[in-house]
Short mmCIF file of C-alpha atoms in Angstrom, two decimals:
data_model
loop_
_atom_site.label_atom_id
_atom_site.label_comp_id
_atom_site.label_asym_id
_atom_site.label_seq_id
_atom_site.Cartn_x
_atom_site.Cartn_y
_atom_site.Cartn_z
CA MET A 144 108.72 40.16 119.07
CA ALA A 145 112.07 39.28 117.52
CA LEU A 146 113.55 35.89 118.34
CA PRO A 147 116.67 35.67 120.51
CA ASP A 148 119.85 35.30 118.47
CA LEU A 149 121.15 31.81 117.81
CA ASP A 150 124.26 32.20 119.97
CA ALA A 151 122.12 33.05 122.99
CA LEU A 152 119.83 30.09 122.37
CA ALA A 153 122.86 27.79 121.98
CA LEU A 154 124.13 29.01 125.35
CA LEU A 155 120.77 28.26 126.94
CA VAL A 156 120.83 24.73 125.48
CA GLY A 157 124.34 24.38 126.92
CA VAL A 158 123.06 25.25 130.40
CA ALA A 159 120.46 22.51 130.09
CA ARG A 160 123.11 19.97 129.15
CA THR A 161 125.79 20.93 131.68
CA GLY A 162 123.76 22.31 134.58
CA SER A 163 126.13 25.27 134.74
CA ILE A 164 126.24 28.68 133.18
CA GLY A 165 130.03 28.69 133.57
CA ALA A 166 130.48 25.37 131.76
CA ALA A 167 128.08 26.41 128.99
CA ALA A 168 129.93 29.72 128.62
CA ARG A 169 133.32 28.00 128.39
CA ALA A 170 132.00 25.64 125.71
CA ALA A 171 130.77 28.69 123.78
CA GLY A 172 134.14 30.41 124.13
CA VAL A 173 132.96 33.30 126.32
CA SER A 174 133.47 34.22 129.97
CA GLN A 175 131.00 33.19 132.69
CA GLN A 176 130.06 36.84 133.17
CA ALA A 177 129.38 37.27 129.45
CA GLY A 178 127.34 34.06 129.47
CA SER A 179 125.25 35.23 132.43
CA GLU A 180 124.62 38.59 130.79
CA ARG A 181 123.57 36.92 127.54
CA ILE A 182 121.05 34.72 129.34
CA ARG A 183 119.66 37.68 131.30
CA ALA A 184 119.26 39.52 128.01
CA VAL A 185 117.25 36.61 126.60
CA GLU A 186 115.07 36.51 129.73
CA ALA A 187 114.44 40.23 129.44
CA GLN A 188 113.61 39.86 125.76
CA VAL A 189 111.04 37.08 126.25
CA GLY A 190 109.74 38.37 129.59
CA LEU A 191 110.26 35.05 131.37
CA GLN A 192 112.73 33.55 133.82
CA LEU A 193 114.43 30.72 132.01
CA VAL A 194 117.27 29.74 134.36
CA ARG A 195 117.22 29.34 138.14
CA ARG A 196 120.65 30.09 139.60
CA GLY A 197 121.84 28.32 142.71
CA ALA A 198 124.96 27.63 144.76
CA ARG A 199 125.25 24.15 143.26
CA GLY A 200 124.71 25.22 139.68
CA SER A 201 121.91 26.32 137.41
CA GLU A 202 118.77 24.61 136.23
CA LEU A 203 116.04 25.48 133.79
CA THR A 204 112.69 26.75 134.92
CA SER A 205 109.58 25.13 133.40
CA ALA A 206 109.50 27.97 130.86
CA GLY A 207 113.19 27.40 130.18
CA VAL A 208 112.55 23.71 129.44
CA VAL A 209 109.93 24.62 126.82
CA VAL A 210 112.21 27.23 125.22
CA VAL A 211 115.19 24.85 125.13
CA GLU A 212 113.15 22.10 123.43
CA SER A 213 112.20 24.46 120.62
CA ALA A 214 115.62 26.11 120.55
CA ALA A 215 117.36 22.76 120.08
CA ARG A 216 115.24 22.03 117.01
CA LEU A 217 115.86 25.54 115.68
CA LEU A 218 119.62 25.17 116.13
CA ASP A 219 119.56 21.83 114.26
CA VAL A 220 117.75 23.48 111.34
CA ALA A 221 120.22 26.38 111.42
CA ALA A 222 123.13 23.92 111.30
CA GLU A 223 121.56 22.18 108.29
CA LEU A 224 121.10 25.53 106.56
CA GLU A 225 124.71 26.52 107.26
CA HIS A 226 125.90 23.21 105.82
CA ALA A 227 123.75 23.68 102.71
CA LEU A 228 125.02 27.22 102.22
CA GLY A 229 128.57 26.00 102.59
CA GLY A 230 127.92 23.47 99.84
CA LEU A 231 126.43 26.14 97.61
CA ARG A 232 129.45 28.38 98.20
CA THR A 233 131.75 25.49 97.37
CA ASP A 234 129.85 24.80 94.15
CA ARG A 235 130.03 28.49 93.30
CA ASP A 236 133.78 28.50 93.86
CA ARG A 237 134.21 25.28 91.86
CA ASP A 238 132.27 26.29 88.75
CA LEU A 239 132.24 29.61 86.89
CA ALA A 240 130.22 30.29 83.74
CA VAL A 241 132.06 32.93 81.70
CA TRP A 242 130.78 34.44 78.47
CA SER A 243 133.16 36.54 76.41
CA SER A 244 133.25 38.52 73.22
CA MET A 245 135.32 36.85 70.53
CA THR A 246 138.20 39.32 70.56
CA VAL A 247 138.64 39.15 74.34
CA ALA A 248 138.38 35.35 74.25
CA GLU A 249 140.97 35.09 71.48
CA THR A 250 143.51 37.53 72.91
CA VAL A 251 143.71 38.30 76.64
CA LEU A 252 141.23 36.00 78.40
CA PRO A 253 143.32 32.79 78.19
CA GLY A 254 146.13 34.51 80.08
CA TRP A 255 143.73 35.78 82.73
CA LEU A 256 142.37 32.27 83.28
CA VAL A 257 145.88 30.84 83.60
CA ARG A 258 146.69 33.44 86.27
CA LEU A 259 143.49 32.55 88.15
CA GLY A 260 144.48 28.87 88.22
CA GLN A 261 148.00 29.73 89.34
CA ARG A 262 146.74 31.89 92.20
CA GLN A 263 144.33 29.21 93.40
CA ALA A 264 147.08 26.58 93.30
CA ALA A 265 149.45 28.83 95.23
CA GLU A 266 146.77 29.34 97.89
CA GLY A 267 146.00 25.61 98.11
CA ARG A 268 142.47 26.09 96.79
CA THR A 269 140.51 23.70 94.58
CA PRO A 270 140.84 24.94 90.98
CA THR A 271 137.72 26.52 89.52
CA THR A 272 136.20 24.82 86.49
CA VAL A 273 135.51 27.58 83.99
CA SER A 274 132.97 27.00 81.23
CA LEU A 275 133.67 29.56 78.49
CA THR A 276 131.21 30.63 75.82
CA ALA A 277 132.71 32.87 73.13
CA THR A 278 130.19 34.93 71.19
CA ASN A 279 129.50 38.58 70.37
CA THR A 280 129.19 41.44 72.83
CA HIS A 281 125.41 41.74 72.55
CA GLN A 282 124.88 38.07 73.40
CA VAL A 283 127.34 38.27 76.32
CA VAL A 284 125.33 41.09 77.90
CA THR A 285 122.08 39.17 77.38
CA ALA A 286 123.56 36.05 79.02
CA VAL A 287 124.66 38.07 82.06
CA GLN A 288 121.24 39.69 82.35
CA ASP A 289 119.30 36.40 82.24
CA GLY A 290 121.68 34.55 84.58
CA ARG A 291 123.30 32.12 82.15
CA ALA A 292 126.65 33.83 82.70
CA ASP A 293 128.20 34.46 86.11
CA LEU A 294 130.62 36.89 84.49
CA GLY A 295 131.06 38.38 81.04
CA PHE A 296 133.76 40.18 79.09
CA VAL A 297 132.89 42.63 76.32
CA GLU A 298 134.46 45.35 74.20
CA GLY A 299 133.18 48.73 73.12
CA LEU A 300 133.38 52.49 73.40
CA ARG A 301 130.91 52.73 76.28
CA ALA A 302 129.72 50.55 79.15
CA PRO A 303 126.67 48.51 78.08
CA PRO A 304 123.39 49.41 79.82
CA GLY A 305 121.50 47.02 82.08
CA VAL A 306 124.54 45.41 83.73
CA ARG A 307 127.31 46.33 86.13
CA SER A 308 130.68 46.81 84.47
CA ARG A 309 134.32 47.66 85.05
CA GLY A 310 136.94 48.74 82.54
CA LEU A 311 139.95 46.43 82.37
CA THR A 312 142.20 47.57 79.55
CA THR A 313 142.10 49.40 76.23
CA ASP A 314 142.35 47.93 72.75
CA GLU A 315 142.93 49.46 69.32
CA LEU A 316 141.31 48.38 66.08
CA VAL A 317 143.43 48.51 62.95
CA LEU A 318 142.54 48.12 59.30
CA VAL A 319 144.63 45.34 57.76
CA THR A 320 145.04 44.12 54.22
CA ALA A 321 147.16 41.71 52.19
CA PRO A 322 150.73 43.03 51.72
CA GLY A 323 150.56 43.14 47.93
CA SER A 324 147.29 45.07 47.66
CA ALA A 325 146.88 48.63 46.43
CA LEU A 326 145.82 49.68 49.93
CA ALA A 327 149.10 48.35 51.35
CA ARG A 328 151.02 50.65 49.02
CA ARG A 329 149.05 53.74 49.96
CA ARG A 330 151.15 56.44 51.65
CA THR A 331 148.40 58.67 53.10
CA PRO A 332 145.66 57.72 55.57
CA LEU A 333 142.22 56.88 54.25
CA THR A 334 139.64 59.57 54.88
CA PRO A 335 136.50 58.60 56.84
CA ALA A 336 134.51 58.77 53.58
CA GLU A 337 136.94 56.39 51.89
CA VAL A 338 136.69 54.01 54.82
CA ALA A 339 132.90 54.07 54.65
CA ALA A 340 132.96 53.17 50.95
CA LEU A 341 135.51 50.39 51.40
CA PRO A 342 134.38 46.77 50.82
CA THR A 343 135.51 44.81 53.90
CA VAL A 344 135.29 41.50 55.65
CA ALA A 345 133.42 42.18 58.89
CA ARG A 346 132.09 40.57 62.04
CA GLU A 347 128.36 39.95 62.35
CA ARG A 348 126.00 42.56 63.73
CA GLY A 349 126.07 42.64 67.54
CA SER A 350 129.84 42.27 67.71
CA GLY A 351 131.78 44.93 69.57
CA THR A 352 134.30 45.30 66.75
CA ARG A 353 131.66 46.10 64.17
CA GLU A 354 129.85 48.51 66.47
CA VAL A 355 133.05 50.47 67.17
CA VAL A 356 133.72 50.95 63.46
CA GLU A 357 130.10 51.91 62.76
CA GLN A 358 130.09 54.42 65.63
CA ALA A 359 133.39 55.93 64.47
CA LEU A 360 131.93 56.47 61.01
CA ALA A 361 128.66 57.78 62.45
CA ALA A 362 130.65 60.49 64.24
CA HIS A 363 131.46 61.79 60.72
CA GLY A 364 127.88 61.38 59.51
CA LEU A 365 128.77 58.27 57.50
CA VAL A 366 127.40 54.74 57.15
CA ALA A 367 129.63 51.81 56.21
CA ALA A 368 129.07 50.03 52.93
CA PRO A 369 127.69 46.49 53.29
CA PRO A 370 130.54 44.03 53.96
CA VAL A 371 131.55 41.53 51.31
CA ALA A 372 131.49 38.82 53.99
CA GLU A 373 130.29 38.51 57.59
CA LEU A 374 132.20 36.09 59.83
CA THR A 375 131.49 35.11 63.42
CA THR A 376 135.00 35.03 64.89
CA ALA A 377 137.89 37.47 64.91
CA THR A 378 140.25 34.67 63.94
CA ALA A 379 138.16 33.85 60.87
CA VAL A 380 138.28 37.51 59.82
CA ARG A 381 142.06 37.56 60.18
CA GLN A 382 142.43 34.34 58.21
CA ALA A 383 140.24 35.69 55.42
CA VAL A 384 142.54 38.69 55.00
CA LEU A 385 145.63 36.48 55.16
CA ALA A 386 144.13 34.39 52.36
CA GLY A 387 143.91 37.47 50.17
CA GLY A 388 140.36 38.54 50.93
CA ALA A 389 139.03 42.05 51.43
CA PRO A 390 140.56 44.24 54.16
CA ALA A 391 139.14 44.13 57.68
CA PHE A 392 139.16 45.88 61.03
CA VAL A 393 140.59 43.70 63.80
CA SER A 394 142.24 44.11 67.18
CA ARG A 395 145.89 45.06 66.96
CA ARG A 396 146.49 42.39 69.62
CA LEU A 397 145.17 39.74 67.25
CA VAL A 398 147.43 40.61 64.30
CA ALA A 399 150.57 41.89 66.06
CA ARG A 400 152.70 38.94 64.89
CA GLU A 401 151.39 39.10 61.32
CA LEU A 402 152.09 42.83 61.13
CA GLU A 403 155.60 42.33 62.50
CA ALA A 404 156.25 39.50 60.02
CA ARG A 405 154.71 41.59 57.22
CA ALA A 406 152.20 38.86 56.49
CA LEU A 407 149.62 41.64 56.80
CA ALA A 408 149.86 45.37 56.19
CA GLU A 409 148.25 48.08 58.29
CA VAL A 410 146.23 50.73 56.48
CA ARG A 411 146.08 54.04 58.31
CA THR A 412 142.71 55.77 58.65
CA GLY A 413 141.42 59.04 60.00
CA LEU A 414 139.19 57.27 62.52
CA SER A 415 139.48 56.99 66.30
CA LEU A 416 139.22 53.27 66.97
CA THR A 417 140.34 52.81 70.57
CA ARG A 418 137.89 50.84 72.72
CA THR A 419 137.74 49.32 76.19
CA PHE A 420 137.63 45.70 77.29
CA ARG A 421 135.17 45.43 80.20
CA ALA A 422 133.99 42.87 82.72
CA VAL A 423 130.20 42.77 83.11
CA TRP A 424 128.01 41.15 85.74
CA SER A 425 124.60 41.51 87.37
CA GLY A 426 123.73 42.23 90.98
CA GLY A 427 125.90 44.18 93.38
CA ARG A 428 128.48 46.86 92.82
CA GLU A 429 131.21 44.20 92.81
CA PRO A 430 131.24 40.76 91.16
CA ALA A 431 130.24 37.90 93.44
CA ALA A 432 132.94 37.05 95.98
CA GLY A 433 135.04 34.11 94.89
CA PRO A 434 136.51 33.25 91.49
CA ALA A 435 134.46 35.86 89.58
CA ARG A 436 135.80 38.71 91.70
CA ASP A 437 139.30 37.20 91.67
CA LEU A 438 139.27 36.94 87.87
CA VAL A 439 138.24 40.57 87.44
CA ALA A 440 140.97 41.72 89.85
CA LEU A 441 143.60 39.68 87.97
CA ALA A 442 142.40 41.06 84.63
CA ARG A 443 142.66 44.64 85.87
CA ALA A 444 146.15 44.02 87.23
CA ALA A 445 147.29 42.40 83.96
CA GLY A 446 146.11 45.36 81.89
#
């Protein structure tokens, strides 16, 4: 037999304390009729008379006394549980572990986090403390899967398997080189075969940027030549090219100012290099309610 619901048991405890169904109902915020019906429903459920009604008020039967003693303890435990859950929800809203691919972390994510803080301040909420780990896309997905990350941000052509995801915005990779190089003076786009043979500075394996380039070449049946250097951040790759190193594929967002100032030159290619920035999480169809869901919504709105 299922237990009576907690509201009904609380009403029964109220009758014991006040000696009146009406007073107990008012304390519970319901009408006397609704209170009487709720108690009758409990009596029908347990198969016992629990309250004896009279002209001068109501009193518990002997069975009612036993039920109320246990119900009072149960309600105390329920109140403790509710308090504990409230604390857990507060902790969840206060702290958010975010893992992000390097390109997302170095371009759009800082703005998204600023908007989250601004919204919370405008709503009078305690600001969320965000711990950010910037790494490659593969490691972000792994962290989300094993629970180290509450929310992740990755980049790629397709949604990664094994996690929930939502597209946020698109991003384009461009091949950049030093302005004085032979590639910078080229007037026609590189063919896919020429791109595959090109010595480049590249991100490490597992990065979304490298995977996009490799998949674009694979669509033409080609494999990229080994890079002359592997670096672990998009900023390091950009700085290597600025210092006169080999060309590299990077996010257009990351080098927009350098291209405008002609500190770097774009080399056109015959490859399709548009990818998607995505939020990833585990569990339900939506990120957990609270700052994680708010951050994803803000990121989608920002584009």
